[in-house]
Coordinates of C-alpha atoms and ligand atoms in Angstrom, one line a residue:
M1 CA 0.1 -0.1 0.0
K2 CA 1.1 3.4 -0.9
I3 CA 0.1 6.7 0.4
G4 CA 0.0 9.4 -2.3
G5 CA -1.3 11.9 -0.3
L6 CA -2.6 13.4 3.1
Q7 CA -5.4 16.3 3.6
R8 CA -4.4 17.4 7.0
I9 CA -8.1 18.6 7.8
T10 CA -11.4 18.7 6.3
L11 CA -14.9 19.5 7.6
L12 CA -16.8 18.5 5.0
D13 CA -15.6 14.8 3.8
Y14 CA -16.9 13.0 7.0
P15 CA -20.2 13.9 8.3
G16 CA -20.3 15.2 11.9
H17 CA -16.3 14.9 12.4
L18 CA -12.8 17.0 11.9
A19 CA -11.0 14.6 9.8
C20 CA -7.9 14.4 7.8
I21 CA -7.9 12.5 4.5
V22 CA -5.5 10.0 3.4
F23 CA -5.0 9.2 -0.3
L24 CA -4.0 5.6 -1.2
T25 CA -2.4 5.1 -4.9
G26 CA -4.0 2.7 -7.4
C27 CA -7.5 2.1 -8.7
N28 CA -8.9 -0.8 -10.7
F29 CA -11.3 1.6 -12.7
R30 CA -10.7 4.3 -15.2
C31 CA -13.5 6.8 -15.2
P32 CA -12.9 9.1 -17.7
W33 CA -14.4 12.2 -15.5
C34 CA -11.8 11.1 -12.7
Y35 CA -10.4 13.9 -11.1
S36 CA -7.6 11.7 -9.8
S37 CA -5.5 10.4 -12.3
E38 CA -2.0 11.0 -10.2
L39 CA -3.9 8.4 -8.0
V40 CA -5.1 6.6 -10.5
L41 CA -2.3 5.7 -13.7
P42 CA 0.8 3.8 -12.8
D43 CA 3.1 6.6 -14.7
K44 CA 1.7 9.4 -12.7
I45 CA 1.7 7.4 -9.2
A46 CA 5.5 6.7 -9.9
K47 CA 6.3 10.3 -10.0
Q48 CA 4.2 11.0 -6.7
P49 CA 5.9 11.7 -3.3
V50 CA 5.2 8.7 -1.1
M51 CA 4.6 9.1 2.4
A52 CA 5.6 6.3 4.9
Q53 CA 2.8 4.9 7.0
D54 CA 4.9 5.3 10.0
D55 CA 5.1 9.3 9.1
F56 CA 1.3 9.0 8.8
Y57 CA 0.7 7.2 12.4
D58 CA 2.9 9.9 13.8
F59 CA 0.9 12.6 12.3
L60 CA -2.3 11.0 13.8
K61 CA -0.8 10.7 17.3
K62 CA 0.4 14.1 17.2
R63 CA -3.3 15.2 15.9
K64 CA -5.2 13.0 18.8
G65 CA -7.8 15.4 20.7
Q66 CA -8.0 17.9 17.4
L67 CA -9.2 15.0 14.9
E68 CA -11.8 12.6 15.3
G69 CA -12.0 10.6 12.2
V70 CA -9.6 9.7 9.0
V71 CA -11.2 9.6 5.6
V72 CA -9.6 6.7 3.8
C73 CA -9.7 7.0 -0.3
G74 CA -8.0 6.8 -3.0
G75 CA -7.3 5.8 -6.0
E76 CA -9.5 2.9 -4.6
P77 CA -8.5 1.6 -1.2
T78 CA -9.7 -2.0 -1.2
I79 CA -7.3 -3.2 -3.8
N80 CA -5.1 -3.2 -1.2
P81 CA -4.7 -6.5 0.6
D82 CA -3.1 -4.5 3.5
L83 CA -6.2 -2.2 4.0
P84 CA -7.6 -4.0 7.0
D85 CA -4.1 -3.9 8.9
F86 CA -3.9 -0.3 7.9
C87 CA -7.1 0.3 9.2
R88 CA -6.5 -1.4 12.4
Q89 CA -3.6 0.8 13.2
I90 CA -5.6 3.9 12.8
K91 CA -8.6 2.5 15.2
K92 CA -5.9 1.5 17.6
I93 CA -4.4 5.1 17.5
G94 CA -8.2 6.4 18.5
Y95 CA -9.8 7.5 15.0
K96 CA -13.2 6.8 13.2
I97 CA -12.7 5.6 9.9
K98 CA -14.9 6.8 6.9
L99 CA -13.7 4.6 3.7
D100 CA -14.5 5.9 0.3
T101 CA -14.9 3.1 -2.2
N102 CA -16.3 2.2 -5.6
G103 CA -17.5 -0.8 -4.3
S104 CA -15.9 -3.2 -6.5
N105 CA -14.4 -5.7 -3.9
P106 CA -17.3 -6.7 -1.6
I107 CA -15.1 -9.4 -0.2
M108 CA -12.9 -6.8 1.2
L109 CA -15.8 -4.5 2.3
Q110 CA -17.3 -7.7 3.9
E111 CA -14.1 -8.2 6.2
L112 CA -14.0 -4.4 6.8
L113 CA -17.7 -4.3 7.9
K114 CA -17.6 -7.6 10.1
K115 CA -14.1 -6.5 12.1
R116 CA -15.7 -3.3 12.6
L117 CA -12.7 -1.5 11.0
V118 CA -14.7 1.3 9.5
D119 CA -17.3 3.2 10.7
Y120 CA -18.9 5.0 7.8
V121 CA -18.6 4.0 4.1
A122 CA -19.4 6.5 1.0
M123 CA -19.9 4.3 -2.0
D124 CA -19.5 5.6 -5.5
I125 CA -22.6 4.5 -7.9
K126 CA -20.9 5.5 -11.3
A127 CA -23.8 4.6 -13.5
S128 CA -27.0 2.4 -13.6
L129 CA -26.0 -1.2 -13.9
E130 CA -26.3 -1.4 -17.7
K131 CA -24.0 1.5 -18.2
Y132 CA -21.5 0.6 -15.8
P133 CA -18.8 -1.0 -17.7
M134 CA -18.9 2.2 -19.9
A135 CA -18.9 4.5 -17.2
V136 CA -15.7 3.1 -15.5
G137 CA -13.8 3.0 -18.5
F138 CA -14.6 -0.7 -19.3
E139 CA -16.3 -0.4 -22.2
G140 CA -16.1 -3.2 -24.7
C141 CA -14.4 -5.3 -22.2
A142 CA -15.7 -8.7 -20.5
N143 CA -16.6 -7.9 -17.1
N144 CA -19.6 -10.0 -16.0
Y145 CA -17.8 -9.7 -12.7
L146 CA -18.3 -6.0 -12.4
A147 CA -22.1 -5.9 -11.9
D148 CA -22.5 -8.6 -9.6
N149 CA -19.3 -7.1 -7.3
I150 CA -21.0 -3.7 -7.5
Q151 CA -24.5 -5.2 -6.4
K152 CA -23.1 -7.3 -3.8
S153 CA -21.3 -4.2 -2.2
V154 CA -24.7 -2.4 -2.3
A155 CA -26.5 -5.4 -0.6
L156 CA -23.8 -5.4 2.2
L157 CA -24.1 -1.6 3.0
K158 CA -27.7 -1.8 3.2
Q159 CA -27.5 -4.3 6.0
G160 CA -26.6 -1.4 8.1
L161 CA -23.9 -2.5 9.8
V162 CA -22.2 0.7 9.6
D163 CA -23.6 4.1 8.6
Y164 CA -23.3 4.6 4.8
E165 CA -24.1 6.6 1.7
F166 CA -24.4 5.9 -1.9
R167 CA -23.6 9.1 -4.2
T168 CA -23.4 9.4 -7.9
T169 CA -21.5 12.2 -9.8
F170 CA -24.0 13.4 -12.8
V171 CA -21.4 13.7 -15.5
P172 CA -22.6 14.9 -18.7
G173 CA -22.1 13.0 -21.6
I174 CA -22.3 9.7 -19.3
H175 CA -25.6 10.2 -17.5
T176 CA -28.9 11.3 -18.1
K177 CA -32.1 11.7 -16.0
E178 CA -33.1 8.4 -17.2
D179 CA -29.9 6.7 -15.6
I180 CA -30.6 8.6 -12.6
A181 CA -34.0 7.0 -12.3
D182 CA -33.0 3.4 -13.3
I183 CA -30.3 3.9 -10.5
V184 CA -33.0 4.7 -7.6
K185 CA -35.2 2.1 -8.6
W186 CA -32.0 -0.4 -8.2
L187 CA -31.1 1.2 -4.8
K188 CA -34.1 1.8 -3.3
P189 CA -34.9 2.0 -0.1
A190 CA -31.6 3.1 1.3
K191 CA -30.4 5.6 3.8
K192 CA -28.8 8.3 2.1
Y193 CA -28.3 9.4 -1.7
F194 CA -26.4 12.2 -3.0
L195 CA -26.1 13.3 -6.2
Q196 CA -22.5 15.2 -6.7
Y197 CA -22.1 18.4 -9.3
F198 CA -19.5 17.3 -12.1
R199 CA -16.5 19.8 -11.8
S200 CA -15.0 20.4 -15.1
E201 CA -11.4 20.4 -14.1
K202 CA -8.3 18.3 -14.8
T203 CA -9.9 14.7 -16.0
L204 CA -8.5 11.5 -16.7
D205 CA -10.0 12.0 -20.1
P206 CA -9.1 15.5 -20.9
I207 CA -12.3 15.6 -23.2
F208 CA -14.3 16.0 -20.0
S209 CA -12.4 19.1 -19.0
Q210 CA -13.5 20.8 -21.8
I211 CA -17.2 20.3 -20.5
K212 CA -19.4 23.3 -19.4
V213 CA -22.6 22.6 -18.4
D214 CA -25.2 24.0 -15.5
L215 CA -26.7 21.0 -14.7
T216 CA -28.5 22.7 -11.8
E217 CA -31.9 22.0 -13.2
E218 CA -31.5 18.2 -14.2
I219 CA -30.0 17.7 -10.6
N220 CA -32.9 19.2 -8.8
Q221 CA -35.5 17.2 -10.8
C222 CA -33.7 14.2 -9.9
L223 CA -33.5 14.6 -6.5
A224 CA -37.2 15.4 -6.2
M225 CA -37.7 12.2 -8.0
A226 CA -35.5 10.3 -5.7
S227 CA -36.2 11.9 -2.4
P228 CA -39.2 9.4 -1.5
F229 CA -37.1 6.6 -1.6
F230 CA -34.1 7.5 0.8
E231 CA -34.1 8.7 4.1
I232 CA -31.9 11.5 3.1
T233 CA -31.4 12.6 -0.8
Q234 CA -29.3 15.7 -1.3
G235 CA -27.2 17.7 -4.4
R236 CA -23.7 18.7 -3.5
Ligands
LIG1 S1 -13.3 8.3 -10.1 FE1 -13.0 6.3 -10.9 S2 -10.6 5.9 -11.7 FE2 -11.0 7.7 -10.3 S3 -10.3 6.8 -8.1 FE3 -12.7 6.8 -8.2 S4 -13.2 4.7 -9.3 FE4 -10.8 5.3 -9.5

């Protein structure tokens, strides 16, 4: 496991907690609108400075009493076989953990949930099941495992062992209102569903960084459609 970055404080990313964000390198998806190519593409990862795990643990020890939580994100954290040990160390120091995941590794997710190594999980729902391969950059590839794994992760979170949220970034050129309706039909009923605004900044596929569209109306319509089926529905 390689730590590719540390945001020392966030008020926004762990609901109800002052936290830091640790970014793990590597991802098994290639979402074309991804904002984090430096944590995803091997040639860019190779150029990233790496933080030693012991330095990260020292940082956490020093911030004890100021920070309450750690957001573990990437890249995709669950591709690292040593993620459970990493979470165990963080919890031993005394922090709550929020995991951000693409949901592609339900076996790892189940282990983390059952062993209480995470306290909150935010799972990206990249698209309707039908459009998943296209949305994560696998169009035309044989990926029968993909939809299966994603559905298993959704089902695991809906068991409610820990607090969780599902979230979709509404990306122009990838999603339509009908896709969001399909996602809502698939996920409902569930606890929280967030629709995130696409930001046209640096993206894995540069074409997406050129897109400038105001999606406020579409997102509001989707939220109105989704809200009866979730305890909390929000745009952000
Ligand atoms: S947006 Fe897609 S490619 Fe980027 S880190 Fe998340 S899952 Fe990986």
